[in-house]
Tab-separated table of C-alpha atoms in Angstrom:
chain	number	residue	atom	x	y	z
A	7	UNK	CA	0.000	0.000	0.000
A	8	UNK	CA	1.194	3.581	-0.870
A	9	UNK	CA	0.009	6.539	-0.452
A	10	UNK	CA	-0.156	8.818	-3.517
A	11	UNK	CA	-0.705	12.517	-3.668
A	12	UNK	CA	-0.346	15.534	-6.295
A	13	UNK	CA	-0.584	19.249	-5.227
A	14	UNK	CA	-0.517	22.212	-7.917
A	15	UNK	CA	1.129	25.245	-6.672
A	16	UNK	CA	0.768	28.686	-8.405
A	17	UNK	CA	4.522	29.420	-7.524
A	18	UNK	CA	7.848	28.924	-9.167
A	19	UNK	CA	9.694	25.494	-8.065
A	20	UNK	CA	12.748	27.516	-6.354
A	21	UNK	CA	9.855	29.181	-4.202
A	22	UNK	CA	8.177	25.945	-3.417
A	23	UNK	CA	11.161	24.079	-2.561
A	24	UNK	CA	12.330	26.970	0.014
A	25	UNK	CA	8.867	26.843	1.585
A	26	UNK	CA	9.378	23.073	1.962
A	27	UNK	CA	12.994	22.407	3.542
A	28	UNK	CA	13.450	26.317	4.640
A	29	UNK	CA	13.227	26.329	8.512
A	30	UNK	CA	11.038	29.290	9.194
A	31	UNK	CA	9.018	28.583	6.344
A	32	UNK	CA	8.344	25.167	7.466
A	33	UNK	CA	7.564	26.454	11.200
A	34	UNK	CA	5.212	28.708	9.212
A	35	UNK	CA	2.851	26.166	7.282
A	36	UNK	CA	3.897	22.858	8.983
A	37	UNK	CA	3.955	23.754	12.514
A	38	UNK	CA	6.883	24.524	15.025
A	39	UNK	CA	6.889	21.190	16.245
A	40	UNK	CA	8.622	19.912	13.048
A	41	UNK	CA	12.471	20.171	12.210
A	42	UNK	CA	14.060	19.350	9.444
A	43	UNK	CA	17.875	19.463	8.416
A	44	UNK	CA	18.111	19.682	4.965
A	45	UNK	CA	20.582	17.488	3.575
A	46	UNK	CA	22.303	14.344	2.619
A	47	UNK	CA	22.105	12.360	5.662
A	48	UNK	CA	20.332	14.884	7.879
A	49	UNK	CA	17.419	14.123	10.081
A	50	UNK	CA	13.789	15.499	11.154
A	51	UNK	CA	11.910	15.281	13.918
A	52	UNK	CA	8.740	15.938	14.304
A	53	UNK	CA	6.470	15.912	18.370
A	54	UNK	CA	2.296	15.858	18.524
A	55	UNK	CA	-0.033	14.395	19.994
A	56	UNK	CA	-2.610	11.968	19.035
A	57	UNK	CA	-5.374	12.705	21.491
A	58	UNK	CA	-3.923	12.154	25.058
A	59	UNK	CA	-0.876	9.973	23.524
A	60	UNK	CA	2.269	12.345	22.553
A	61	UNK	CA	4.370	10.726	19.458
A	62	UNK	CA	7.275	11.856	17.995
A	63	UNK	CA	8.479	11.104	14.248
A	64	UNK	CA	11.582	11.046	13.176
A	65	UNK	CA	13.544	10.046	10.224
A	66	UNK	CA	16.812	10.552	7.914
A	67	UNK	CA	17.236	12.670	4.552
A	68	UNK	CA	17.638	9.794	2.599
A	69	UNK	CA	18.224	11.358	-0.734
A	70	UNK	CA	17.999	15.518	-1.877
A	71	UNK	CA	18.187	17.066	-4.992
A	72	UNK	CA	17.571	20.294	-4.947
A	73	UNK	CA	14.924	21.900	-6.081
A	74	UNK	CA	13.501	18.988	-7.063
A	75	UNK	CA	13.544	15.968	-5.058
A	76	UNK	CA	13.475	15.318	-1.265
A	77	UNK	CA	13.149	11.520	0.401
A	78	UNK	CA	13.149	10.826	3.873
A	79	UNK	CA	12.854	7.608	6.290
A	80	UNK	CA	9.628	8.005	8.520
A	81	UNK	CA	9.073	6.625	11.464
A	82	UNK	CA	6.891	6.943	14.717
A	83	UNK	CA	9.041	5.748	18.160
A	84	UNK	CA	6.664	3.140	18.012
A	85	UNK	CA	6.596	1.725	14.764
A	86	UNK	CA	9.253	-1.566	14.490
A	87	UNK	CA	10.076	-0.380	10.628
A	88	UNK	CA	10.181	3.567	8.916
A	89	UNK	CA	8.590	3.838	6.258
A	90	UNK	CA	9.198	6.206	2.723
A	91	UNK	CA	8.414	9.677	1.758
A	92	UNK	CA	9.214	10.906	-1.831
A	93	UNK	CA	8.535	14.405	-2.429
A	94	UNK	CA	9.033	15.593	-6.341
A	95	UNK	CA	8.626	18.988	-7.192
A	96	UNK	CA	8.332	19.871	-11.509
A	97	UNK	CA	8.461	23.201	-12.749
A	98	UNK	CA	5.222	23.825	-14.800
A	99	UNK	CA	6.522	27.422	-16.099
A	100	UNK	CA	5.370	29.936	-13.375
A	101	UNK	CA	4.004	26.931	-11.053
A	102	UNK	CA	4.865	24.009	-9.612
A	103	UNK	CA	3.556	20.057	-9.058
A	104	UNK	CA	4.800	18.135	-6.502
A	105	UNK	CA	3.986	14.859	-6.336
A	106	UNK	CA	4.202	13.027	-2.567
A	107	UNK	CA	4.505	9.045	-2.603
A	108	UNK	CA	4.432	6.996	1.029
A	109	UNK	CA	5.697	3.731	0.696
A	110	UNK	CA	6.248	1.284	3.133
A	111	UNK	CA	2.812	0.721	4.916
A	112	UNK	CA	3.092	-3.533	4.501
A	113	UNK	CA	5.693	-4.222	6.594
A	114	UNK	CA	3.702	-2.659	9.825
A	115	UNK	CA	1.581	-5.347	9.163
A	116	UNK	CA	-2.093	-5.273	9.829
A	117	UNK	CA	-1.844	-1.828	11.626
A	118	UNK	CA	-0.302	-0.614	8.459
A	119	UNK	CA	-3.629	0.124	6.142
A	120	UNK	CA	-5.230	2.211	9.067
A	121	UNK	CA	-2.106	3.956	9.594
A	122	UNK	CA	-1.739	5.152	6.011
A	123	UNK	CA	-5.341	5.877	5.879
A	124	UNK	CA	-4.725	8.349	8.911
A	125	UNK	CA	-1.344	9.486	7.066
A	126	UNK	CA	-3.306	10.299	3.680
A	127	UNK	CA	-5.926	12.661	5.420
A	128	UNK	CA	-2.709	14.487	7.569
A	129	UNK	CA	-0.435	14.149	4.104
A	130	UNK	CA	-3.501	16.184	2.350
A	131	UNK	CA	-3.890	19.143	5.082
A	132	UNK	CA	-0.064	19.458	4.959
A	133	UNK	CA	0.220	19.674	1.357
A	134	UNK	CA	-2.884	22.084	1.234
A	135	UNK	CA	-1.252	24.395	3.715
A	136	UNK	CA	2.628	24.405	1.869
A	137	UNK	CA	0.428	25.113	-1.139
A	138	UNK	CA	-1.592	27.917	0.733
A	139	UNK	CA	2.286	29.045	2.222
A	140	UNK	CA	4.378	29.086	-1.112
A	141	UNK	CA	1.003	30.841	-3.133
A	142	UNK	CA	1.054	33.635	-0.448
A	143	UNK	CA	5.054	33.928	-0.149
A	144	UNK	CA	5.057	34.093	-3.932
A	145	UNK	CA	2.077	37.266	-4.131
A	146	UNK	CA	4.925	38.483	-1.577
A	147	UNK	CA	1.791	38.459	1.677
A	148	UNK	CA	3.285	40.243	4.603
A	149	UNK	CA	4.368	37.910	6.903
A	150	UNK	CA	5.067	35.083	5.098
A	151	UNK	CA	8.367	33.984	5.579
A	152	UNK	CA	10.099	32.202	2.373
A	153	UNK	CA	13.886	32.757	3.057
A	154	UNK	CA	15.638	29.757	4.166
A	155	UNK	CA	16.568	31.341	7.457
A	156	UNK	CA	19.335	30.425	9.756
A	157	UNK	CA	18.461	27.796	12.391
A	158	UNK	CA	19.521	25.132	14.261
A	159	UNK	CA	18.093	21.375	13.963
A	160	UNK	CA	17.764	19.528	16.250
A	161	UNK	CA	20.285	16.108	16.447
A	162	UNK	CA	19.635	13.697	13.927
A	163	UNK	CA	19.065	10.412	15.938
């Protein structure tokens, strides 16, 4: 099982892919509870809760080409396996499509097809918001952050 998802962003691909591995920008339309450090071999975190239970996911840049490809190992502390997130981005002239593919969900067994299910739905809002983001950053919105500002990530573990 996979999970496959397109998003079309009115914004150039350099914009997009600063709104999606730029720390403040990723603060801005992800949330400050997710890190990222983006490059070869750097790591993310990310800390929420699911009702009463907190979670934290974490994973490893597995691969980055910038502006244009970004995968990463994802896994919840309690999963026993991580699982796959490609991200593509393809300049469309002016705009962008990225294309998100999570891969992996079989080998958490059973638990794995109501996982991904939950994953789709949260993959969707995210996408929907960096698309919101990256659309306002690029009509230049006050207080939209796109600059890939200075900031330290957390420890890759």
């Amino acid at each position: 099982m996979t999970i496959d998802l397109a998003q079309d962003i009115a914004a150039p691909i350099e914009l997009v892919w600063t709104c999606l591995t730029g720390a403040d920008a990723l603060a801005q339309w992800f949330g400050t509870h997710m890190h990222l450090d983006a490059r070869a071999g750097g790591g993310f975190i990310e800390t929420w809760c699911n009702g009463n239970r907190a979670v934290t996911t974490r994973g490893t840049v597995l691969h980055i080409e910038p502006p244009h490809r970004l995968d990463l190992s994802w896994q919840d502390d309690d999963w026993p396996v991580a699982t796959r997130v490609s991200i593509a981005l393809e300049s469309c002239g002016t705009s962008t499509r990225l294309t998100l593919c999570h891969s992996g969900w079989s080998a958490l067994g059973t638990a794995g097809a109501v996982l991904a299910q939950a994953h789709r739905a949260g993959w969707a809002a995210h996408l929907d918001a960096l698309r919101q983001h990256a659309e306002a950053a690029a009509r230049g919105q006050d207080g939209v952050v796109a600059a890939n500002a200075t900031r330290t990530p957390p420890p890759a573990r």
